[in-house]
Short mmCIF file of C-alpha atoms in Angstrom, two decimals:
data_model
loop_
_atom_site.label_atom_id
_atom_site.label_comp_id
_atom_site.label_asym_id
_atom_site.label_seq_id
_atom_site.Cartn_x
_atom_site.Cartn_y
_atom_site.Cartn_z
CA UNK A 23 116.92 103.91 225.05
CA UNK A 24 113.57 104.33 225.74
CA UNK A 25 112.50 101.13 223.81
CA UNK A 26 115.01 99.36 226.30
CA UNK A 27 113.64 100.88 229.58
CA UNK A 28 110.18 100.69 228.59
CA UNK A 29 111.02 96.06 228.01
CA UNK A 30 112.22 96.60 231.48
CA UNK A 31 109.57 98.22 233.11
CA UNK A 32 107.07 96.01 231.22
CA UNK A 33 109.64 92.65 232.90
CA UNK A 34 109.67 94.23 236.56
CA UNK A 35 105.79 94.22 235.93
CA UNK A 36 105.42 90.73 234.57
CA UNK A 37 107.43 88.97 237.20
CA UNK A 38 105.39 91.10 240.23
CA UNK A 39 102.85 89.92 238.82
CA UNK A 40 104.42 86.78 238.42
CA UNK A 41 105.63 86.62 242.27
CA UNK A 42 102.10 88.03 242.89
CA UNK A 43 100.71 85.10 241.82
CA UNK A 44 102.37 82.27 243.65
CA UNK A 45 102.34 84.00 247.05
CA UNK A 46 98.75 83.89 246.82
CA UNK A 47 99.02 80.55 245.40
CA UNK A 48 101.25 79.19 248.22
CA UNK A 49 99.19 80.70 250.33
CA UNK A 50 95.65 79.02 250.06
CA UNK A 51 97.89 75.75 249.64
CA UNK A 52 98.85 76.52 253.14
CA UNK A 53 95.59 77.46 254.61
CA UNK A 54 94.20 74.30 253.04
CA UNK A 55 96.95 71.93 254.54
CA UNK A 56 96.37 74.02 257.60
CA UNK A 57 92.57 73.32 257.55
CA UNK A 58 93.39 69.61 256.65
CA UNK A 59 95.29 68.86 259.58
CA UNK A 60 92.56 69.88 261.74
CA UNK A 61 90.26 67.37 260.10
CA UNK A 62 92.82 64.36 260.65
CA UNK A 63 93.40 65.59 263.89
CA UNK A 64 89.46 65.98 264.41
CA UNK A 65 89.04 62.30 263.13
CA UNK A 66 91.71 60.95 266.36
CA UNK A 67 89.26 62.35 269.03
CA UNK A 68 85.45 61.38 267.67
CA UNK A 69 84.40 59.02 269.24
CA UNK A 70 83.18 55.08 267.15
CA UNK A 71 80.23 55.23 264.82
CA UNK A 72 76.92 54.71 267.37
CA UNK A 73 74.12 56.01 265.55
CA UNK A 74 72.80 55.14 262.07
CA UNK A 75 73.77 58.41 259.58
CA UNK A 76 70.36 57.70 257.06
CA UNK A 77 67.74 57.18 260.91
CA UNK A 78 70.05 58.48 263.20
CA UNK A 79 69.16 55.08 265.53
CA UNK A 80 71.18 52.61 267.40
CA UNK A 81 73.65 50.86 264.70
CA UNK A 82 73.06 46.98 263.88
CA UNK A 83 76.53 45.26 263.02
CA UNK A 84 74.83 43.22 260.37
CA UNK A 85 72.79 46.21 258.67
CA UNK A 86 76.30 47.56 257.68
CA UNK A 87 78.32 49.03 253.99
CA UNK A 88 81.70 49.28 253.07
CA UNK A 89 83.77 51.64 251.69
CA UNK A 90 87.17 52.20 250.99
CA UNK A 91 87.89 50.46 253.77
CA UNK A 92 85.71 51.85 256.09
CA UNK A 93 82.69 50.00 257.27
CA UNK A 94 79.58 52.39 257.61
CA UNK A 95 77.07 51.89 259.74
CA UNK A 96 73.14 51.73 260.00
CA UNK A 97 70.37 50.78 261.52
CA UNK A 98 67.94 48.28 259.61
CA UNK A 99 68.29 46.93 255.47
CA UNK A 100 66.67 49.86 254.71
CA UNK A 101 69.05 52.33 254.83
CA UNK A 102 71.72 50.53 253.49
CA UNK A 103 70.76 51.96 250.17
CA UNK A 104 71.03 55.52 250.96
CA UNK A 105 74.58 55.09 252.14
CA UNK A 106 74.93 53.63 248.41
CA UNK A 107 73.99 56.38 247.06
CA UNK A 108 76.21 59.16 249.33
CA UNK A 109 78.51 56.92 251.20
CA UNK A 110 80.92 59.65 251.06
CA UNK A 111 77.67 62.06 252.11
CA UNK A 112 76.86 59.53 254.74
CA UNK A 113 80.59 59.58 256.56
CA UNK A 114 80.08 63.54 256.42
CA UNK A 115 77.11 62.98 258.66
CA UNK A 116 78.65 60.65 261.21
CA UNK A 117 81.25 62.69 261.30
CA UNK A 118 78.33 66.02 261.98
CA UNK A 119 78.00 63.43 265.16
CA UNK A 120 80.73 63.23 266.66
CA UNK A 121 81.63 60.33 265.90
CA UNK A 122 83.87 58.64 263.12
CA UNK A 123 83.52 55.53 261.08
CA UNK A 124 85.57 52.12 262.06
CA UNK A 125 87.62 50.36 259.65
CA UNK A 126 86.64 47.73 257.62
CA UNK A 127 87.89 43.63 258.80
CA UNK A 128 91.19 43.00 257.84
CA UNK A 129 91.65 47.06 256.68
CA UNK A 130 94.61 49.08 258.93
CA UNK A 131 94.95 52.71 258.87
CA UNK A 132 97.76 53.23 255.84
CA UNK A 133 101.31 53.79 257.37
CA UNK A 134 103.20 53.01 255.08
CA UNK A 135 103.90 54.13 251.34
CA UNK A 136 101.96 51.64 249.28
CA UNK A 137 104.50 51.52 246.27
CA UNK A 138 107.69 52.09 248.62
CA UNK A 139 106.72 50.01 251.74
CA UNK A 140 108.37 53.43 253.87
CA UNK A 141 106.85 54.61 256.63
CA UNK A 142 104.93 57.96 255.04
CA UNK A 143 105.91 61.21 254.69
CA UNK A 144 103.14 63.67 255.75
CA UNK A 145 103.95 65.92 253.69
CA UNK A 146 104.24 64.03 250.46
CA UNK A 147 100.22 63.51 249.72
CA UNK A 148 97.58 63.18 246.57
CA UNK A 149 93.49 63.66 247.18
CA UNK A 150 91.34 62.76 244.10
CA UNK A 151 87.72 61.86 244.90
CA UNK A 152 88.13 62.93 247.92
CA UNK A 153 90.59 60.37 249.08
CA UNK A 154 94.09 60.96 250.41
CA UNK A 155 97.12 58.77 250.38
CA UNK A 156 100.40 59.69 251.74
CA UNK A 157 103.96 58.82 250.37
CA UNK A 158 106.88 58.59 251.76
CA UNK A 159 108.54 61.05 248.79
CA UNK A 160 107.23 62.90 245.91
CA UNK A 161 108.61 59.98 243.11
CA UNK A 162 106.60 57.15 245.54
CA UNK A 163 103.27 59.77 244.74
CA UNK A 164 104.35 60.69 240.68
CA UNK A 165 104.14 57.22 239.90
CA UNK A 166 100.72 56.30 241.87
CA UNK A 167 98.95 58.91 239.93
CA UNK A 168 99.76 58.35 237.15
CA UNK A 169 97.34 55.49 237.14
CA UNK A 170 95.40 55.89 240.08
CA UNK A 171 92.60 53.52 240.23
CA UNK A 172 95.10 50.77 239.72
CA UNK A 173 97.59 51.57 242.21
CA UNK A 174 94.58 52.55 244.60
CA UNK A 175 93.12 49.19 243.78
CA UNK A 176 96.79 47.57 244.77
CA UNK A 177 96.63 49.53 248.00
CA UNK A 178 92.95 48.28 249.37
CA UNK A 179 93.54 44.90 247.90
CA UNK A 180 96.71 44.75 250.53
CA UNK A 181 94.41 45.83 253.05
CA UNK A 182 95.73 49.34 253.65
CA UNK A 183 92.88 52.26 253.62
CA UNK A 184 93.55 55.86 253.08
CA UNK A 185 92.44 58.73 253.81
CA UNK A 186 88.81 59.49 253.00
CA UNK A 187 88.29 63.57 253.47
CA UNK A 188 84.38 64.92 253.61
CA UNK A 189 85.05 68.43 254.24
CA UNK A 190 81.93 70.89 254.02
CA UNK A 191 82.67 73.78 251.79
CA UNK A 192 83.42 76.86 253.06
CA UNK A 193 85.39 79.09 249.55
CA UNK A 194 84.05 80.06 246.19
CA UNK A 195 85.61 76.98 243.98
CA UNK A 196 86.23 79.72 241.74
CA UNK A 197 87.44 82.97 243.74
CA UNK A 198 88.48 81.34 247.00
CA UNK A 199 87.03 83.69 249.08
CA UNK A 200 84.04 83.11 251.76
CA UNK A 201 80.79 81.21 250.53
CA UNK A 202 77.67 83.86 250.65
CA UNK A 203 74.70 81.14 251.39
CA UNK A 204 72.28 83.38 248.83
CA UNK A 205 74.66 82.32 245.86
CA UNK A 206 74.73 79.06 245.13
CA UNK A 207 73.26 76.35 242.43
CA UNK A 208 71.98 72.91 242.10
CA UNK A 209 74.26 70.31 239.99
CA UNK A 210 73.39 66.56 239.82
CA UNK A 211 71.36 67.05 243.14
CA UNK A 212 74.28 68.96 245.18
CA UNK A 213 74.31 72.29 246.02
CA UNK A 214 76.81 74.69 245.26
CA UNK A 215 78.10 77.94 246.78
CA UNK A 216 79.42 81.05 245.17
CA UNK A 217 80.76 84.26 246.33
CA UNK A 218 78.80 86.25 244.75
CA UNK A 219 76.55 85.63 241.21
CA UNK A 220 79.33 86.72 238.10
CA UNK A 221 81.38 83.01 239.42
CA UNK A 222 78.46 81.09 239.92
CA UNK A 223 78.13 82.04 235.88
CA UNK A 224 81.02 81.08 235.33
CA UNK A 225 80.62 77.73 237.13
CA UNK A 226 77.52 76.79 234.72
CA UNK A 227 80.04 77.01 232.04
CA UNK A 228 82.77 74.40 233.23
CA UNK A 229 80.98 72.91 236.23
CA UNK A 230 82.23 69.72 236.39
CA UNK A 231 85.83 70.95 236.13
CA UNK A 232 85.09 73.64 239.11
CA UNK A 233 83.29 69.82 240.93
CA UNK A 234 87.20 67.41 240.18
CA UNK A 235 88.34 69.92 242.22
CA UNK A 236 86.38 70.80 244.80
CA UNK A 237 86.70 66.39 245.46
CA UNK A 238 90.63 66.66 244.90
CA UNK A 239 90.73 69.38 247.98
CA UNK A 240 88.34 66.56 250.27
CA UNK A 241 85.21 68.70 249.92
CA UNK A 242 82.09 67.20 250.10
CA UNK A 243 79.05 69.36 248.85
CA UNK A 244 75.35 69.74 250.42
CA UNK A 245 72.54 67.51 249.16
CA UNK A 246 69.87 69.24 247.25
CA UNK A 247 67.37 66.52 248.66
CA UNK A 248 69.57 64.56 251.06
CA UNK A 249 69.48 60.95 251.25
CA UNK A 250 71.10 61.74 254.50
CA UNK A 251 68.61 63.18 257.68
CA UNK A 252 69.16 64.87 260.40
CA UNK A 253 68.02 64.17 264.03
#
């Protein structure tokens, strides 16, 4: 009888832990969804790009870089190389100036599912490498992700521009807690912040895993020596 009771208590305890973990994960997902919603709203409210993200000079329509259906304008040919080196950083800088890059010629904002052609459902989306694609349903989402590169290329060929997310890092990639600017590492020219040094050590064991996870949340990390200058 005692053995049975012990098993029951253990089972209840494990179930409690599972429910707690699920609740925590669900709360984290909702928090991220809210942040994305705020960013999507901001994209519609920002002014068109007028300043070069490298030198902050007035943009010249002839000097621009096309990236994922977006047109990143610069002030001169010299700035083009800097933008090509870090297009996501350039877009992030443009947005930090309260501006939004325009869509390239023959591109339009995605309004239909890239597979079914039906109107998109704002709750059915996926983010990979800072690229957000919306779908009509979970089934289309799964099919698209199965061959991401090929599916995305086909979408771009049709002139449907995905959403490019360039949100700044605000949470530790391991704990999800707020970052501490005094706890950071430099990796491949980028600065990664943590909540504490313990998380920093864990990150160093498999950095690519956490970098990918952040890119798949739409986060663009701060450059150590950014080619994108301030003004």
